[in-house]
Amino acid sequence: MLASVIRLPFAAVLRITRFRWMGACVLLLALPLAALAQGGAAQAPAPVRFGILPLGGAFESRNDWDPVLADLSRAIGRPVSVLSVTSYEALEQAIQRNEVDMAFLSGRMALDAVTQRRMQVVAQVTRHDGLPGYRALLLARKTGPLNTLSGLLADPERWRLARGESRSVSGFIVPQLQLFLPHHIAMETRFVSEVVGTHQFTALAVANGEADVATNNTADFERFRGQFPVEAARLHVIWESELIPHAQIVVRRDYPAELQRKVQAFLVDYARGKGPRGDAERANLKALHDLAGFLAADNSSLLPAAKLAYQLARQSAMTAQWVNDAARLNRLQRIDSSYAEQSAALREPGRH
């Protein structure tokens, strides 16, 4: 999928021009001439490049994060630039290319960043409901031909699915693991058609009659209700999952320890103060997916995500077709061994 990529420093912007090329929406930023004129001056500190998990539109996500990241920039004394994309895949590719120094990621992507891309967890988000996580959902139209879970499971080949990308915990991994595979339904192959996108995209697809059922989650559906009340009123929940741990903030492992401490201290203290400044910070977080704040965390906070990935791999292996039982057993043993090694690494002191 082509992605809209937004990289902009927290500096004055004269103009944003939108155009389309090869089907991708690209945002061009015209920077002040003064900034260009300073090219020959002393080198400023390199910006911290912050990658944003695509929960809504790329431009909307960037705007939501702007106030918090502007405060972060002041706190650590370095500019912060934003990478906002339209897909999990685009963000994953940017991390692989070392174009991201710090990121807001859900469990599976954070797990991959830590175990494969030399990043580490510094904080985990909290929400106003006080719960340690959120739940995956399935949405259907209240008045559509499909409005019950039993109807979905009885004849999946009849229905059109709108789901998240394969790295999305609530948009794919948890529904596949906790609902569909136990009923011998593979999300990728059993439905008459499928479309893949953000949680906002999947909810709109069902609300507008372009799909019959959508994966989503409690946090994003609550946000969807506020942004699209007319469309949300057409939908209802037909299934919800067990609790899923909240997303994490990860930072490059090779960043100086002092900078990592500053980042973590900023996040942990953010929106906890009194007075106008604290009120403004709390308003920033509430607009940002209704977050309440951040808790100090390390790589061990990814153990639930590792367990989910392990369970999904085992469930997929158990339901797949194999040439013989020995091949299946060999695959399961490799899955068990990999999970044991991963869990030990996430608990290892000094790596978080």
PDB file of C-alpha atoms in Angstrom, residues 20-134:
ATOM      1  CA  ARG A  20      -2.160  13.349  -5.609  1.00  0.00           C
ATOM      2  CA  TRP A  21       0.527  11.289  -7.341  1.00  0.00           C
ATOM      3  CA  MET A  22       0.192   7.636  -8.301  1.00  0.00           C
ATOM      4  CA  GLY A  23      -2.829   7.347  -5.979  1.00  0.00           C
ATOM      5  CA  ALA A  24      -0.943   8.444  -2.870  1.00  0.00           C
ATOM      6  CA  CYS A  25      -1.765  11.607  -1.012  1.00  0.00           C
ATOM      7  CA  VAL A  26       1.443  13.513  -0.308  1.00  0.00           C
ATOM      8  CA  LEU A  27       1.734  16.531   1.949  1.00  0.00           C
ATOM      9  CA  LEU A  28       4.397  19.061   0.985  1.00  0.00           C
ATOM     10  CA  LEU A  29       5.548  21.562   3.557  1.00  0.00           C
ATOM     11  CA  ALA A  30       6.836  24.995   2.582  1.00  0.00           C
ATOM     12  CA  LEU A  31       9.267  26.040   5.306  1.00  0.00           C
ATOM     13  CA  PRO A  32      10.152  29.651   6.119  1.00  0.00           C
ATOM     14  CA  LEU A  33      12.839  31.149   3.931  1.00  0.00           C
ATOM     15  CA  ALA A  34      14.751  32.022   7.094  1.00  0.00           C
ATOM     16  CA  ALA A  35      15.093  28.343   7.886  1.00  0.00           C
ATOM     17  CA  LEU A  36      16.524  27.686   4.444  1.00  0.00           C
ATOM     18  CA  ALA A  37      18.893  30.614   4.728  1.00  0.00           C
ATOM     19  CA  GLN A  38      20.381  29.095   7.881  1.00  0.00           C
ATOM     20  CA  GLY A  39      21.632  26.063   5.970  1.00  0.00           C
ATOM     21  CA  GLY A  40      25.190  27.295   6.135  1.00  0.00           C
ATOM     22  CA  ALA A  41      25.038  28.144   9.840  1.00  0.00           C
ATOM     23  CA  ALA A  42      26.197  25.943  12.686  1.00  0.00           C
ATOM     24  CA  GLN A  43      24.577  22.524  12.663  1.00  0.00           C
ATOM     25  CA  ALA A  44      21.573  22.255  14.998  1.00  0.00           C
ATOM     26  CA  PRO A  45      21.001  19.029  16.957  1.00  0.00           C
ATOM     27  CA  ALA A  46      19.513  16.304  14.817  1.00  0.00           C
ATOM     28  CA  PRO A  47      15.776  15.986  15.403  1.00  0.00           C
ATOM     29  CA  VAL A  48      14.298  13.056  17.276  1.00  0.00           C
ATOM     30  CA  ARG A  49      12.165  11.336  14.625  1.00  0.00           C
ATOM     31  CA  PHE A  50       8.855  10.211  16.167  1.00  0.00           C
ATOM     32  CA  GLY A  51       6.790   7.544  14.393  1.00  0.00           C
ATOM     33  CA  ILE A  52       3.041   7.431  14.941  1.00  0.00           C
ATOM     34  CA  LEU A  53       0.958   4.269  14.814  1.00  0.00           C
ATOM     35  CA  PRO A  54      -1.800   4.949  12.228  1.00  0.00           C
ATOM     36  CA  LEU A  55      -5.040   4.979  14.229  1.00  0.00           C
ATOM     37  CA  GLY A  56      -6.936   7.469  12.054  1.00  0.00           C
ATOM     38  CA  GLY A  57      -5.891   9.509   9.079  1.00  0.00           C
ATOM     39  CA  ALA A  58      -2.194  10.314   8.767  1.00  0.00           C
ATOM     40  CA  PHE A  59      -2.755  14.088   8.908  1.00  0.00           C
ATOM     41  CA  GLU A  60      -5.212  13.796  11.793  1.00  0.00           C
ATOM     42  CA  SER A  61      -2.803  11.630  13.790  1.00  0.00           C
ATOM     43  CA  ARG A  62       0.001  14.139  13.306  1.00  0.00           C
ATOM     44  CA  ASN A  63      -2.196  17.015  14.467  1.00  0.00           C
ATOM     45  CA  ASP A  64      -3.244  15.060  17.559  1.00  0.00           C
ATOM     46  CA  TRP A  65       0.367  14.447  18.569  1.00  0.00           C
ATOM     47  CA  ASP A  66       1.712  17.934  17.741  1.00  0.00           C
ATOM     48  CA  PRO A  67       1.103  19.607  21.151  1.00  0.00           C
ATOM     49  CA  VAL A  68       2.597  16.716  23.151  1.00  0.00           C
ATOM     50  CA  LEU A  69       5.654  16.431  20.932  1.00  0.00           C
ATOM     51  CA  ALA A  70       6.188  20.200  21.005  1.00  0.00           C
ATOM     52  CA  ASP A  71       6.315  19.926  24.806  1.00  0.00           C
ATOM     53  CA  LEU A  72       8.701  16.967  24.522  1.00  0.00           C
ATOM     54  CA  SER A  73      10.977  18.993  22.253  1.00  0.00           C
ATOM     55  CA  ARG A  74      11.227  21.755  24.858  1.00  0.00           C
ATOM     56  CA  ALA A  75      11.810  19.271  27.678  1.00  0.00           C
ATOM     57  CA  ILE A  76      14.740  17.450  26.029  1.00  0.00           C
ATOM     58  CA  GLY A  77      16.196  20.483  24.271  1.00  0.00           C
ATOM     59  CA  ARG A  78      16.058  18.940  20.805  1.00  0.00           C
ATOM     60  CA  PRO A  79      13.755  19.329  17.826  1.00  0.00           C
ATOM     61  CA  VAL A  80      11.218  16.564  17.254  1.00  0.00           C
ATOM     62  CA  SER A  81       9.977  15.667  13.778  1.00  0.00           C
ATOM     63  CA  VAL A  82       6.941  13.538  13.014  1.00  0.00           C
ATOM     64  CA  LEU A  83       6.526  10.529  10.752  1.00  0.00           C
ATOM     65  CA  SER A  84       2.808   9.887  10.295  1.00  0.00           C
ATOM     66  CA  VAL A  85       1.760   7.177   7.835  1.00  0.00           C
ATOM     67  CA  THR A  86      -1.392   5.499   6.595  1.00  0.00           C
ATOM     68  CA  SER A  87      -0.444   1.876   7.285  1.00  0.00           C
ATOM     69  CA  TYR A  88       1.315  -0.352   9.780  1.00  0.00           C
ATOM     70  CA  GLU A  89       3.462  -1.651   6.935  1.00  0.00           C
ATOM     71  CA  ALA A  90       4.729   1.831   6.060  1.00  0.00           C
ATOM     72  CA  LEU A  91       5.698   2.493   9.668  1.00  0.00           C
ATOM     73  CA  GLU A  92       7.380  -0.907   9.942  1.00  0.00           C
ATOM     74  CA  GLN A  93       9.405  -0.176   6.797  1.00  0.00           C
ATOM     75  CA  ALA A  94      10.448   3.212   8.168  1.00  0.00           C
ATOM     76  CA  ILE A  95      11.656   1.547  11.370  1.00  0.00           C
ATOM     77  CA  GLN A  96      13.577  -1.025   9.318  1.00  0.00           C
ATOM     78  CA  ARG A  97      15.266   1.787   7.374  1.00  0.00           C
ATOM     79  CA  ASN A  98      16.324   3.467  10.657  1.00  0.00           C
ATOM     80  CA  GLU A  99      14.122   6.471   9.889  1.00  0.00           C
ATOM     81  CA  VAL A 100      12.469   6.355  13.322  1.00  0.00           C
ATOM     82  CA  ASP A 101      14.135   7.094  16.668  1.00  0.00           C
ATOM     83  CA  MET A 102      11.072   6.942  18.913  1.00  0.00           C
ATOM     84  CA  ALA A 103       7.565   5.646  18.304  1.00  0.00           C
ATOM     85  CA  PHE A 104       4.076   5.054  19.649  1.00  0.00           C
ATOM     86  CA  LEU A 105       3.331   1.393  18.869  1.00  0.00           C
ATOM     87  CA  SER A 106       0.787  -1.263  19.802  1.00  0.00           C
ATOM     88  CA  GLY A 107       1.882  -4.596  21.265  1.00  0.00           C
ATOM     89  CA  ARG A 108       2.918  -6.602  18.189  1.00  0.00           C
ATOM     90  CA  MET A 109       4.728  -3.738  16.445  1.00  0.00           C
ATOM     91  CA  ALA A 110       6.430  -2.745  19.705  1.00  0.00           C
ATOM     92  CA  LEU A 111       7.460  -6.375  20.188  1.00  0.00           C
ATOM     93  CA  ASP A 112       9.008  -6.521  16.714  1.00  0.00           C
ATOM     94  CA  ALA A 113      10.754  -3.171  17.226  1.00  0.00           C
ATOM     95  CA  VAL A 114      12.318  -4.385  20.483  1.00  0.00           C
ATOM     96  CA  THR A 115      13.253  -7.907  19.402  1.00  0.00           C
ATOM     97  CA  GLN A 116      14.286  -7.170  15.799  1.00  0.00           C
ATOM     98  CA  ARG A 117      15.047  -3.430  15.462  1.00  0.00           C
ATOM     99  CA  ARG A 118      17.143  -2.571  18.531  1.00  0.00           C
ATOM    100  CA  MET A 119      14.565  -0.436  20.279  1.00  0.00           C
ATOM    101  CA  GLN A 120      13.373  -0.568  23.880  1.00  0.00           C
ATOM    102  CA  VAL A 121      10.273   0.355  25.853  1.00  0.00           C
ATOM    103  CA  VAL A 122      10.369   3.450  28.057  1.00  0.00           C
ATOM    104  CA  ALA A 123       6.663   4.001  28.811  1.00  0.00           C
ATOM    105  CA  GLN A 124       3.171   2.587  28.461  1.00  0.00           C
ATOM    106  CA  VAL A 125       0.034   4.673  27.990  1.00  0.00           C
ATOM    107  CA  THR A 126      -2.905   4.832  30.411  1.00  0.00           C
ATOM    108  CA  ARG A 127      -6.497   5.831  29.756  1.00  0.00           C
ATOM    109  CA  HIS A 128      -9.199   7.659  31.711  1.00  0.00           C
ATOM    110  CA  ASP A 129     -11.246   4.519  32.252  1.00  0.00           C
ATOM    111  CA  GLY A 130      -8.483   3.244  34.542  1.00  0.00           C
ATOM    112  CA  LEU A 131      -8.362  -0.147  32.855  1.00  0.00           C
ATOM    113  CA  PRO A 132      -4.939  -1.639  32.087  1.00  0.00           C
ATOM    114  CA  GLY A 133      -5.980  -2.219  28.488  1.00  0.00           C
ATOM    115  CA  TYR A 134      -8.737  -2.179  25.885  1.00  0.00           C
TER     116      TYR A 134
END
